[in-house]
């Protein structure tokens, strides 16, 4: 029987191509399940999962919780803003207290890069990284590639441009790893100040002219500016950013071909993408959200089979 090469999902960096294909094939089955009238399966009965979020989230938190419930897991939710973290409790103490309640799996979002890796070295539970600072967001990248595969038939050979604040984006880094593993061509596009110096060493091209980037690609993944992680100004004004790096319907309609538009959310409408583009037929933004549940069901199901 096929199984993942890892015990935790800490980043796409730790996966291989076979892992990704196994997750997609498993997600295909779960996508069929969640479109039935009876959407629940007993696969994770007697498995307890803690969702611990030290940073805000809408999509990821709800998607994991729904996926856990569809798999019949027992679920506990922890939000740092309402917890004893506010009284000075450390990450290890917080998680060990949660684990002493016999928790098998922890889904964690944390502002510090590497928080999930640190945790996996200190606790017995399976750890899933739901976003660690500007480092990785592996389930987002998996659902993004899965959505490309669904719309275009395959990821291999496709040209994908990631547009925006690459420097502060965990979605960009995880997408680059996932897309390259599957044989896609990847470029990044944005102000030079928001493109990391090391980016070309990951096998990624740079294009600072948005029209050229969009005419090159099959898929454009539009990212928001991560204002919460900006310590200084990286571009003159939001208006100028939008003029140079925002996609609107006039630009989209003037391209040489129809491209697929993606966005991980949350969208800043009118900044990186206008409403008529976000809500257009070329946009698969809500497909990404729907696929997130099936992908997270697949990841948790496969990791649970490795719990002793
Ligand atoms: N895409 C994503 O991670 O969204 P949330 O921050 O709402 O979870």
Tab-separated table of C-alpha atoms in Angstrom, residues 22-307:
chain	number	residue	atom	x	y	z
A	22	UNK	CA	-0.545	10.166	-3.598
A	23	UNK	CA	-2.115	13.188	-1.868
A	24	UNK	CA	-3.881	14.180	-5.127
A	25	UNK	CA	-5.208	10.650	-5.790
A	26	UNK	CA	-6.464	10.431	-2.189
A	27	UNK	CA	-8.014	13.916	-2.509
A	28	UNK	CA	-9.831	12.778	-5.705
A	29	UNK	CA	-11.611	10.140	-3.600
A	30	UNK	CA	-12.446	12.597	-0.815
A	31	UNK	CA	-13.695	15.194	-3.305
A	32	UNK	CA	-16.200	12.627	-4.519
A	33	UNK	CA	-17.206	11.926	-0.876
A	34	UNK	CA	-17.798	15.590	0.019
A	35	UNK	CA	-20.046	16.037	-2.998
A	36	UNK	CA	-22.345	13.193	-1.891
A	37	UNK	CA	-25.505	13.824	0.136
A	38	UNK	CA	-23.844	12.005	3.088
A	39	UNK	CA	-20.494	13.798	3.292
A	40	UNK	CA	-19.007	12.074	6.319
A	41	UNK	CA	-16.745	8.987	6.455
A	42	UNK	CA	-15.478	7.183	9.592
A	43	UNK	CA	-11.789	7.204	8.474
A	44	UNK	CA	-10.437	9.160	11.482
A	45	UNK	CA	-12.789	7.891	14.184
A	46	UNK	CA	-10.870	7.795	17.526
A	47	UNK	CA	-8.217	10.227	16.203
A	48	UNK	CA	-8.096	13.540	18.108
A	49	UNK	CA	-6.830	16.628	16.305
A	50	UNK	CA	-5.950	20.014	17.852
A	51	UNK	CA	-6.066	23.094	15.630
A	52	UNK	CA	-3.794	25.661	17.259
A	53	UNK	CA	-3.681	29.058	15.619
A	54	UNK	CA	-1.274	31.768	16.810
A	55	UNK	CA	-2.133	33.936	13.764
A	56	UNK	CA	-5.414	34.963	12.164
A	57	UNK	CA	-7.018	32.708	9.580
A	58	UNK	CA	-10.370	32.306	7.851
A	59	UNK	CA	-9.958	29.763	5.031
A	60	UNK	CA	-7.261	27.475	6.472
A	61	UNK	CA	-8.823	27.170	9.934
A	62	UNK	CA	-12.356	26.527	8.665
A	63	UNK	CA	-11.114	24.183	5.946
A	64	UNK	CA	-9.080	22.030	8.367
A	65	UNK	CA	-11.949	21.903	10.848
A	66	UNK	CA	-14.451	20.899	8.182
A	67	UNK	CA	-12.044	18.290	6.776
A	68	UNK	CA	-11.553	16.841	10.283
A	69	UNK	CA	-15.302	16.663	10.873
A	70	UNK	CA	-15.920	15.053	7.470
A	71	UNK	CA	-13.382	12.363	8.516
A	72	UNK	CA	-15.158	11.864	11.907
A	73	UNK	CA	-12.121	12.980	13.965
A	74	UNK	CA	-12.547	14.504	17.435
A	75	UNK	CA	-11.549	18.159	17.150
A	76	UNK	CA	-10.357	20.769	19.642
A	77	UNK	CA	-9.655	24.369	18.674
A	78	UNK	CA	-7.163	26.700	20.289
A	79	UNK	CA	-6.786	30.372	19.487
A	80	UNK	CA	-3.725	32.104	20.988
A	81	UNK	CA	-5.550	35.410	21.454
A	82	UNK	CA	-7.959	33.781	23.951
A	83	UNK	CA	-5.415	31.518	25.676
A	84	UNK	CA	-2.813	31.433	28.446
A	85	UNK	CA	-0.139	32.341	25.829
A	86	UNK	CA	-1.240	35.865	26.772
A	87	UNK	CA	-0.047	35.060	30.341
A	88	UNK	CA	3.442	34.078	29.142
A	89	UNK	CA	3.090	30.316	28.513
A	90	UNK	CA	5.660	28.946	26.012
A	91	UNK	CA	4.860	27.078	22.773
A	92	UNK	CA	6.196	23.756	24.133
A	93	UNK	CA	4.263	24.082	27.413
A	94	UNK	CA	1.109	25.048	25.545
A	95	UNK	CA	1.344	22.115	23.154
A	96	UNK	CA	2.395	19.583	25.818
A	97	UNK	CA	-0.626	20.576	27.879
A	98	UNK	CA	-2.837	20.041	24.846
A	99	UNK	CA	-1.129	16.704	24.075
A	100	UNK	CA	-1.611	15.448	27.646
A	101	UNK	CA	-5.296	15.413	26.734
A	102	UNK	CA	-4.362	12.536	24.339
A	103	UNK	CA	-4.170	14.449	21.066
A	104	UNK	CA	-2.832	12.541	18.029
A	105	UNK	CA	-2.329	15.348	15.502
A	106	UNK	CA	-1.654	19.085	15.710
A	107	UNK	CA	-2.484	21.565	12.952
A	108	UNK	CA	-0.539	24.726	13.740
A	109	UNK	CA	-0.306	28.232	12.295
A	110	UNK	CA	2.424	30.364	13.854
A	111	UNK	CA	4.086	33.707	12.966
A	112	UNK	CA	7.620	32.276	13.399
A	113	UNK	CA	9.270	30.449	10.470
A	114	UNK	CA	10.214	26.912	11.547
A	115	UNK	CA	7.742	26.739	14.455
A	116	UNK	CA	6.291	23.450	13.156
A	117	UNK	CA	9.752	21.948	12.640
A	118	UNK	CA	10.678	22.909	16.222
A	119	UNK	CA	7.490	21.376	17.570
A	120	UNK	CA	7.938	18.122	15.638
A	121	UNK	CA	11.274	17.603	17.445
A	122	UNK	CA	9.730	17.989	20.889
A	123	UNK	CA	6.340	16.253	20.812
A	124	UNK	CA	5.043	12.859	19.695
A	125	UNK	CA	1.971	13.976	17.715
A	126	UNK	CA	1.889	14.318	13.911
A	127	UNK	CA	2.368	18.003	13.056
A	128	UNK	CA	0.795	19.804	10.089
A	129	UNK	CA	2.131	23.257	9.276
A	130	UNK	CA	-0.838	25.533	8.496
A	131	UNK	CA	1.518	28.463	7.741
A	132	UNK	CA	4.714	29.448	9.599
A	133	UNK	CA	5.556	33.111	9.153
A	134	UNK	CA	7.006	33.871	5.719
A	135	UNK	CA	8.327	30.297	5.383
A	136	UNK	CA	5.866	27.641	4.118
A	137	UNK	CA	2.123	26.973	3.747
A	138	UNK	CA	2.183	23.435	2.354
A	139	UNK	CA	-1.548	22.622	2.214
A	140	UNK	CA	-2.155	25.893	0.325
A	141	UNK	CA	0.419	24.920	-2.309
A	142	UNK	CA	-1.061	21.419	-2.586
A	143	UNK	CA	-4.584	22.751	-3.111
A	144	UNK	CA	-3.242	25.304	-5.613
A	145	UNK	CA	-1.511	22.636	-7.722
A	146	UNK	CA	-4.537	20.342	-7.378
A	147	UNK	CA	-6.741	23.161	-8.718
A	148	UNK	CA	-4.395	23.726	-11.691
A	149	UNK	CA	-4.471	19.970	-12.413
A	150	UNK	CA	-8.283	20.042	-12.234
A	151	UNK	CA	-8.601	23.044	-14.611
A	152	UNK	CA	-5.774	22.274	-17.065
A	153	UNK	CA	-5.465	18.467	-16.783
A	154	UNK	CA	-1.874	18.465	-15.523
A	155	UNK	CA	0.689	20.634	-13.733
A	156	UNK	CA	3.705	19.277	-15.617
A	157	UNK	CA	4.774	21.591	-18.448
A	158	UNK	CA	2.464	24.428	-17.391
A	159	UNK	CA	3.787	27.978	-17.057
A	160	UNK	CA	2.861	29.621	-13.760
A	161	UNK	CA	3.625	33.180	-12.717
A	162	UNK	CA	3.349	34.183	-9.058
A	163	UNK	CA	2.694	37.923	-8.808
A	164	UNK	CA	3.162	40.240	-5.846
A	165	UNK	CA	4.899	40.198	-2.488
A	166	UNK	CA	7.140	37.160	-2.980
A	167	UNK	CA	9.564	38.267	-0.239
A	168	UNK	CA	7.076	37.856	2.630
A	169	UNK	CA	4.951	35.058	1.164
A	170	UNK	CA	4.873	31.488	2.514
A	171	UNK	CA	2.363	30.712	-0.267
A	172	UNK	CA	4.953	31.700	-2.906
A	173	UNK	CA	7.731	29.535	-1.462
A	174	UNK	CA	5.539	26.447	-1.012
A	175	UNK	CA	4.069	26.926	-4.497
A	176	UNK	CA	7.525	27.204	-6.044
A	177	UNK	CA	8.630	23.924	-4.399
A	178	UNK	CA	5.387	22.131	-5.364
A	179	UNK	CA	5.259	23.394	-8.958
A	180	UNK	CA	8.933	22.645	-9.647
A	181	UNK	CA	8.569	19.108	-8.201
A	182	UNK	CA	5.732	18.488	-10.663
A	183	UNK	CA	7.630	19.816	-13.694
A	184	UNK	CA	5.968	23.234	-14.117
A	185	UNK	CA	7.870	26.319	-15.282
A	186	UNK	CA	7.697	29.125	-12.714
A	187	UNK	CA	8.316	32.871	-12.859
A	188	UNK	CA	7.812	35.496	-10.185
A	189	UNK	CA	6.689	39.052	-10.939
A	190	UNK	CA	6.604	42.085	-8.667
A	191	UNK	CA	8.584	45.121	-7.558
A	192	UNK	CA	12.311	44.238	-7.345
A	193	UNK	CA	12.193	45.141	-3.645
A	194	UNK	CA	9.669	42.340	-3.030
A	195	UNK	CA	11.608	39.628	-4.923
A	196	UNK	CA	14.118	37.764	-2.703
A	197	UNK	CA	17.745	37.785	-3.910
A	198	UNK	CA	17.963	33.959	-3.722
A	199	UNK	CA	14.841	33.337	-5.826
A	200	UNK	CA	16.644	32.387	-9.076
A	201	UNK	CA	18.610	29.710	-7.189
A	202	UNK	CA	15.253	27.879	-6.810
A	203	UNK	CA	15.032	27.531	-10.602
A	204	UNK	CA	12.540	30.373	-10.926
A	205	UNK	CA	12.615	33.150	-13.550
A	206	UNK	CA	12.050	36.858	-12.846
A	207	UNK	CA	9.817	39.174	-14.892
A	208	UNK	CA	9.145	42.689	-13.632
A	209	UNK	CA	6.816	43.629	-16.536
A	210	UNK	CA	3.356	42.306	-15.613
A	211	UNK	CA	1.981	42.307	-19.182
A	212	UNK	CA	4.970	40.224	-20.396
A	213	UNK	CA	4.555	37.851	-17.447
A	214	UNK	CA	0.841	37.365	-18.150
A	215	UNK	CA	1.422	36.838	-21.888
A	216	UNK	CA	4.005	34.150	-20.998
A	217	UNK	CA	1.969	32.156	-18.480
A	218	UNK	CA	-0.912	29.665	-18.444
A	219	UNK	CA	-1.726	30.500	-14.824
A	220	UNK	CA	-1.269	33.680	-12.764
A	221	UNK	CA	-1.325	33.285	-8.983
A	222	UNK	CA	-2.002	36.771	-7.587
A	223	UNK	CA	-0.741	37.435	-4.047
A	224	UNK	CA	-1.662	40.245	-1.695
A	225	UNK	CA	0.881	42.553	-0.097
A	226	UNK	CA	1.614	41.090	3.367
A	227	UNK	CA	1.180	44.416	5.160
A	228	UNK	CA	1.428	42.726	8.571
A	229	UNK	CA	5.011	41.647	7.735
A	230	UNK	CA	6.258	44.918	6.181
A	231	UNK	CA	8.683	46.733	8.483
A	232	UNK	CA	9.510	49.447	5.884
A	233	UNK	CA	7.979	50.753	2.620
A	234	UNK	CA	8.880	48.528	-0.331
A	235	UNK	CA	7.117	50.632	-3.015
A	236	UNK	CA	6.021	54.287	-3.207
A	237	UNK	CA	2.211	53.985	-2.837
A	238	UNK	CA	-0.503	51.337	-3.065
A	239	UNK	CA	-1.906	53.231	-6.093
A	240	UNK	CA	1.394	52.908	-7.968
A	241	UNK	CA	1.653	49.234	-6.981
A	242	UNK	CA	-1.807	48.595	-8.414
A	243	UNK	CA	-0.967	50.463	-11.635
A	244	UNK	CA	2.129	48.299	-12.208
A	245	UNK	CA	1.235	44.944	-10.659
A	246	UNK	CA	-2.561	44.823	-10.335
A	247	UNK	CA	-4.662	42.768	-12.781
A	248	UNK	CA	-7.844	44.382	-14.111
A	249	UNK	CA	-10.313	43.242	-16.775
A	250	UNK	CA	-8.914	45.554	-19.476
A	251	UNK	CA	-5.453	44.038	-19.055
A	252	UNK	CA	-6.831	40.473	-18.893
A	253	UNK	CA	-8.914	40.941	-22.057
A	254	UNK	CA	-5.960	42.430	-23.960
A	255	UNK	CA	-3.716	39.360	-23.449
A	256	UNK	CA	-2.762	37.035	-26.316
A	257	UNK	CA	-4.591	34.058	-24.702
A	258	UNK	CA	-7.004	33.143	-21.883
A	259	UNK	CA	-5.094	32.496	-18.687
A	260	UNK	CA	-6.256	31.000	-15.384
A	261	UNK	CA	-6.398	33.398	-12.425
A	262	UNK	CA	-5.702	32.167	-8.885
A	263	UNK	CA	-5.501	33.844	-5.483
A	264	UNK	CA	-4.928	32.139	-2.103
A	265	UNK	CA	-7.014	34.763	-0.260
A	266	UNK	CA	-7.612	36.984	1.550
A	267	UNK	CA	-8.103	39.229	-1.507
A	268	UNK	CA	-7.520	42.956	-1.348
A	269	UNK	CA	-10.016	43.817	-4.107
A	270	UNK	CA	-8.886	46.779	-6.179
A	271	UNK	CA	-5.231	46.400	-5.140
A	272	UNK	CA	-3.684	43.224	-6.662
A	273	UNK	CA	-6.879	42.175	-8.475
A	274	UNK	CA	-10.134	43.903	-9.425
A	275	UNK	CA	-13.527	42.388	-8.582
A	276	UNK	CA	-14.408	41.724	-12.238
A	277	UNK	CA	-11.243	39.600	-12.567
A	278	UNK	CA	-11.655	37.825	-9.206
A	279	UNK	CA	-15.260	36.943	-10.109
A	280	UNK	CA	-14.618	36.147	-13.797
A	281	UNK	CA	-14.880	32.769	-15.558
A	282	UNK	CA	-11.079	32.674	-15.763
A	283	UNK	CA	-10.824	32.804	-11.957
A	284	UNK	CA	-10.630	29.518	-10.002
A	285	UNK	CA	-10.403	31.225	-6.608
A	286	UNK	CA	-13.467	29.514	-5.104
A	287	UNK	CA	-12.457	26.155	-6.648
A	288	UNK	CA	-9.213	26.526	-4.677
A	289	UNK	CA	-11.224	26.933	-1.464
A	290	UNK	CA	-13.444	23.923	-2.266
A	291	UNK	CA	-10.420	21.780	-3.117
A	292	UNK	CA	-8.752	22.793	0.148
A	293	UNK	CA	-11.148	20.588	2.115
A	294	UNK	CA	-10.423	17.478	0.001
A	295	UNK	CA	-6.670	18.114	0.076
A	296	UNK	CA	-6.649	18.537	3.874
A	297	UNK	CA	-8.759	15.398	4.295
A	298	UNK	CA	-6.194	13.536	2.178
A	299	UNK	CA	-3.204	14.880	4.129
A	300	UNK	CA	-4.713	14.062	7.532
A	301	UNK	CA	-5.898	10.624	6.405
A	302	UNK	CA	-2.448	9.719	5.058
A	303	UNK	CA	-0.595	11.062	8.119
A	304	UNK	CA	-3.009	9.302	10.514
A	305	UNK	CA	-2.116	5.964	8.915
A	306	UNK	CA	1.472	6.553	10.126
A	307	UNK	CA	0.519	7.196	13.769
